[in-house]
Amino acid sequence: MTNLSDLLPAGASAKKATVTASGAVSNGDTVILNANGTVSVVAAISESKGSAATFESAHVRYFDSVHEPVADKIVISYADAGNGHYLTVVVGDVSGSSITFGTPVVCYSYATSHTSIAFNSGNNTIGIAFQANTWGRHAVGSVSGTAFTLGGTGDFYGATAGECSLAYNVAADRWVVMLEAIANSNYPYYYSGTGSLTSISWSGANLIKSSAGYWPNVVYDPNSERMVFIWRDSGNSNYGTAVVGEINGSKTGYDLGTAVVFESGQTNYPDACFDSDNNFIVIGYQDASASNTMQVVAGSVSGSASSSTIAFGPPATVNGQASDQMSITYDTINQKAVVGIRNNTSGRPVVYNATISSTKSISVDTGFEISTDSTDSTVYSAITVAHDPDQAKIAVLHTNSSTSGQGTVYQPPSSNALPAPKFAGIAEAAISDTAT
């Protein structure tokens, strides 16, 4: 007996089982199933980090990362300043406290900025949205081992573009890209697209709001099957703003609800993830109106079509830290949002764990320093984080000043950091070592 299905057959998840203890077990202890069929008390795992590994031996800028669940790899997109700022992709493999990287692959041989990367579960491809030669462009490819194979590239905005953000709508099987359309008065726009192994075919441009919008970010809510579009709204005092969209019948666009303010202050650099335990959208951002401190806020999506909305709880400061760089991912093992920032005082990469309650209140820990080396101070060039649920770790990708791109494996403090679900149950009595 080494699997939970052996211990708890179908329909038996709420029943009792007789097991052999490995180590003493007290009445009420939470136990896990070991590989040899015994059970042990769940032991707390201390916060730690592995050694940094280099994925690019040159200056890295505008990078982003995603976990590819089929290959169980971390995929990174970036502009390689040591090679003309060309769009480059590299694949990392997390094992224990280490991460090893494959060979970087050039995907677009032109100076690139503002990369955003996402995974398409419909055809198991990786998509990247980026700006190159001023236009909004995309690349698509696939992962095998630690190798990335480029399928093709194309354009989604044939004019001067700013920042962009890419996501995948699982229910609709559509890519979604949001951008700051510099050529259209910096208004926020989005496109919906169908993807193949080699290309993405985009529908026409869709306007979100007729006022300048900066730092666009789009995230998928699988619970409501909606997209949430996030930006800094210069038409409303530069407040942090979000609007929910439900895809229309033709799947070429979204029926948008009413825009909702989540921060009544100048908001910069938002990034978002989905809290699958509470079914919340979690946004991390800089509040420039509060001494550039980093904040985290949670919101719940409801309604449909043009009545779709998102209700936010109170924001929480990330330990009062000022930063111009941040990234956020959701740790499904420990049920926390993990925020990576560049500490503006030390310049070093630091991660924080944010605990989110069912009422949307958030508490943030004191942080864990990933490296004693400073990161690059250029926007989007310091840190990005990605959760690897199969390894129960966080991959922290960061720059070493302006000299290289590195990856460090972070182990969050945990009472259940297991690569696979091995929870067995609660002991109803004290059990001595080797007893049943």
PDB file of N, CA and C in Angstrom, residues 107-108 110 128-140 152-161 166 177 179 191-194 198-205:
ATOM      1  N   CYS A 107      13.925  33.263 -30.049  1.00  0.00           N
ATOM      2  CA  CYS A 107      12.625  33.124 -30.707  1.00  0.00           C
ATOM      3  C   CYS A 107      12.290  34.288 -31.634  1.00  0.00           C
ATOM      4  N   TYR A 108      12.945  35.434 -31.423  1.00  0.00           N
ATOM      5  CA  TYR A 108      12.692  36.572 -32.304  1.00  0.00           C
ATOM      6  C   TYR A 108      13.944  37.433 -32.318  1.00  0.00           C
ATOM      7  N   TYR A 110      15.067  40.390 -32.876  1.00  0.00           N
ATOM      8  CA  TYR A 110      14.929  41.837 -32.898  1.00  0.00           C
ATOM      9  C   TYR A 110      14.814  42.302 -31.453  1.00  0.00           C
ATOM     10  N   ILE A 128       3.997  33.472 -25.792  1.00  0.00           N
ATOM     11  CA  ILE A 128       4.684  34.658 -25.284  1.00  0.00           C
ATOM     12  C   ILE A 128       4.171  35.870 -26.041  1.00  0.00           C
ATOM     13  N   ALA A 129       3.739  36.888 -25.311  1.00  0.00           N
ATOM     14  CA  ALA A 129       3.419  38.182 -25.905  1.00  0.00           C
ATOM     15  C   ALA A 129       4.576  39.122 -25.609  1.00  0.00           C
ATOM     16  N   PHE A 130       4.939  39.953 -26.585  1.00  0.00           N
ATOM     17  CA  PHE A 130       6.084  40.833 -26.395  1.00  0.00           C
ATOM     18  C   PHE A 130       5.988  42.011 -27.353  1.00  0.00           C
ATOM     19  N   GLN A 131       6.810  43.017 -27.079  1.00  0.00           N
ATOM     20  CA  GLN A 131       6.917  44.157 -27.970  1.00  0.00           C
ATOM     21  C   GLN A 131       8.278  44.117 -28.647  1.00  0.00           C
ATOM     22  N   ALA A 132       8.304  44.212 -29.955  1.00  0.00           N
ATOM     23  CA  ALA A 132       9.565  44.231 -30.704  1.00  0.00           C
ATOM     24  C   ALA A 132       9.392  45.140 -31.911  1.00  0.00           C
ATOM     25  N   ASN A 133      10.385  45.974 -32.148  1.00  0.00           N
ATOM     26  CA  ASN A 133      10.305  46.953 -33.228  1.00  0.00           C
ATOM     27  C   ASN A 133       9.016  47.760 -33.104  1.00  0.00           C
ATOM     28  N   THR A 134       8.644  48.051 -31.868  1.00  0.00           N
ATOM     29  CA  THR A 134       7.488  48.844 -31.424  1.00  0.00           C
ATOM     30  C   THR A 134       6.141  48.122 -31.526  1.00  0.00           C
ATOM     31  N   TRP A 135       6.025  47.060 -32.324  1.00  0.00           N
ATOM     32  CA  TRP A 135       4.749  46.380 -32.496  1.00  0.00           C
ATOM     33  C   TRP A 135       4.493  45.361 -31.390  1.00  0.00           C
ATOM     34  N   GLY A 136       3.199  45.037 -31.204  1.00  0.00           N
ATOM     35  CA  GLY A 136       2.825  43.950 -30.318  1.00  0.00           C
ATOM     36  C   GLY A 136       2.882  42.633 -31.064  1.00  0.00           C
ATOM     37  N   ARG A 137       3.664  41.696 -30.538  1.00  0.00           N
ATOM     38  CA  ARG A 137       3.893  40.436 -31.257  1.00  0.00           C
ATOM     39  C   ARG A 137       3.718  39.241 -30.322  1.00  0.00           C
ATOM     40  N   HIS A 138       3.697  38.041 -30.923  1.00  0.00           N
ATOM     41  CA  HIS A 138       3.583  36.832 -30.128  1.00  0.00           C
ATOM     42  C   HIS A 138       4.500  35.748 -30.685  1.00  0.00           C
ATOM     43  N   ALA A 139       4.820  34.798 -29.825  1.00  0.00           N
ATOM     44  CA  ALA A 139       5.536  33.584 -30.222  1.00  0.00           C
ATOM     45  C   ALA A 139       4.834  32.408 -29.555  1.00  0.00           C
ATOM     46  N   VAL A 140       4.896  31.256 -30.177  1.00  0.00           N
ATOM     47  CA  VAL A 140       4.285  30.052 -29.619  1.00  0.00           C
ATOM     48  C   VAL A 140       5.234  28.883 -29.829  1.00  0.00           C
ATOM     49  N   GLY A 152       6.234  29.181 -34.014  1.00  0.00           N
ATOM     50  CA  GLY A 152       6.084  30.296 -34.940  1.00  0.00           C
ATOM     51  C   GLY A 152       5.910  31.604 -34.200  1.00  0.00           C
ATOM     52  N   THR A 153       5.925  32.695 -34.957  1.00  0.00           N
ATOM     53  CA  THR A 153       5.731  34.040 -34.401  1.00  0.00           C
ATOM     54  C   THR A 153       4.728  34.797 -35.262  1.00  0.00           C
ATOM     55  N   GLY A 154       4.204  35.879 -34.725  1.00  0.00           N
ATOM     56  CA  GLY A 154       3.259  36.702 -35.461  1.00  0.00           C
ATOM     57  C   GLY A 154       2.998  37.998 -34.724  1.00  0.00           C
ATOM     58  N   ASP A 155       2.022  38.766 -35.186  1.00  0.00           N
ATOM     59  CA  ASP A 155       1.692  40.061 -34.601  1.00  0.00           C
ATOM     60  C   ASP A 155       0.250  40.058 -34.117  1.00  0.00           C
ATOM     61  N   PHE A 156       0.011  40.794 -33.017  1.00  0.00           N
ATOM     62  CA  PHE A 156      -1.373  41.032 -32.609  1.00  0.00           C
ATOM     63  C   PHE A 156      -1.734  42.513 -32.691  1.00  0.00           C
ATOM     64  N   TYR A 157      -0.715  43.403 -32.753  1.00  0.00           N
ATOM     65  CA  TYR A 157      -0.988  44.837 -32.831  1.00  0.00           C
ATOM     66  C   TYR A 157       0.050  45.465 -33.748  1.00  0.00           C
ATOM     67  N   GLY A 158      -0.370  45.822 -34.946  1.00  0.00           N
ATOM     68  CA  GLY A 158       0.551  46.327 -35.948  1.00  0.00           C
ATOM     69  C   GLY A 158       0.782  47.814 -35.867  1.00  0.00           C
ATOM     70  N   ALA A 159       1.103  48.289 -34.671  1.00  0.00           N
ATOM     71  CA  ALA A 159       1.402  49.701 -34.441  1.00  0.00           C
ATOM     72  C   ALA A 159       2.189  49.781 -33.139  1.00  0.00           C
ATOM     73  N   THR A 160       2.503  50.992 -32.692  1.00  0.00           N
ATOM     74  CA  THR A 160       3.331  51.138 -31.500  1.00  0.00           C
ATOM     75  C   THR A 160       2.579  50.676 -30.260  1.00  0.00           C
ATOM     76  N   ALA A 161       3.161  49.681 -29.597  1.00  0.00           N
ATOM     77  CA  ALA A 161       2.559  49.088 -28.404  1.00  0.00           C
ATOM     78  C   ALA A 161       3.444  49.338 -27.196  1.00  0.00           C
ATOM     79  N   LEU A 166      -0.358  38.321 -21.273  1.00  0.00           N
ATOM     80  CA  LEU A 166      -0.969  37.184 -21.973  1.00  0.00           C
ATOM     81  C   LEU A 166      -1.542  36.197 -20.966  1.00  0.00           C
ATOM     82  N   VAL A 177      -4.813  38.532 -24.950  1.00  0.00           N
ATOM     83  CA  VAL A 177      -3.687  39.430 -24.719  1.00  0.00           C
ATOM     84  C   VAL A 177      -4.241  40.826 -24.458  1.00  0.00           C
ATOM     85  N   LEU A 179      -3.080  44.953 -23.783  1.00  0.00           N
ATOM     86  CA  LEU A 179      -1.935  45.811 -24.047  1.00  0.00           C
ATOM     87  C   LEU A 179      -2.261  47.265 -23.829  1.00  0.00           C
ATOM     88  N   TYR A 191      -7.178  41.458 -27.209  1.00  0.00           N
ATOM     89  CA  TYR A 191      -7.505  40.605 -28.351  1.00  0.00           C
ATOM     90  C   TYR A 191      -7.804  39.199 -27.842  1.00  0.00           C
ATOM     91  N   SER A 192      -8.691  38.512 -28.531  1.00  0.00           N
ATOM     92  CA  SER A 192      -8.962  37.099 -28.282  1.00  0.00           C
ATOM     93  C   SER A 192      -8.421  36.315 -29.463  1.00  0.00           C
ATOM     94  N   GLY A 193      -7.773  35.173 -29.198  1.00  0.00           N
ATOM     95  CA  GLY A 193      -7.131  34.443 -30.288  1.00  0.00           C
ATOM     96  C   GLY A 193      -7.225  32.936 -30.152  1.00  0.00           C
ATOM     97  N   THR A 194      -7.277  32.268 -31.284  1.00  0.00           N
ATOM     98  CA  THR A 194      -7.241  30.802 -31.319  1.00  0.00           C
ATOM     99  C   THR A 194      -5.810  30.358 -31.603  1.00  0.00           C
ATOM    100  N   THR A 198       1.709  26.148 -33.958  1.00  0.00           N
ATOM    101  CA  THR A 198       2.646  27.016 -34.676  1.00  0.00           C
ATOM    102  C   THR A 198       2.210  28.470 -34.775  1.00  0.00           C
ATOM    103  N   SER A 199       0.980  28.792 -34.380  1.00  0.00           N
ATOM    104  CA  SER A 199       0.514  30.157 -34.594  1.00  0.00           C
ATOM    105  C   SER A 199      -0.621  30.519 -33.650  1.00  0.00           C
ATOM    106  N   ILE A 200      -0.947  31.818 -33.620  1.00  0.00           N
ATOM    107  CA  ILE A 200      -2.137  32.324 -32.945  1.00  0.00           C
ATOM    108  C   ILE A 200      -2.850  33.241 -33.929  1.00  0.00           C
ATOM    109  N   SER A 201      -4.150  33.019 -34.090  1.00  0.00           N
ATOM    110  CA  SER A 201      -4.963  33.844 -34.974  1.00  0.00           C
ATOM    111  C   SER A 201      -5.836  34.752 -34.113  1.00  0.00           C
ATOM    112  N   TRP A 202      -5.630  36.072 -34.224  1.00  0.00           N
ATOM    113  CA  TRP A 202      -6.302  37.020 -33.352  1.00  0.00           C
ATOM    114  C   TRP A 202      -7.531  37.626 -34.014  1.00  0.00           C
ATOM    115  N   SER A 203      -8.549  37.884 -33.190  1.00  0.00           N
ATOM    116  CA  SER A 203      -9.704  38.651 -33.654  1.00  0.00           C
ATOM    117  C   SER A 203      -9.326  40.124 -33.669  1.00  0.00           C
ATOM    118  N   GLY A 204     -10.275  40.991 -33.998  1.00  0.00           N
ATOM    119  CA  GLY A 204      -9.991  42.421 -34.036  1.00  0.00           C
ATOM    120  C   GLY A 204      -9.770  43.005 -32.657  1.00  0.00           C
ATOM    121  N   ALA A 205      -9.241  44.231 -32.623  1.00  0.00           N
ATOM    122  CA  ALA A 205      -8.948  44.904 -31.362  1.00  0.00           C
ATOM    123  C   ALA A 205     -10.233  45.244 -30.618  1.00  0.00           C
TER     124      ALA A 205
END
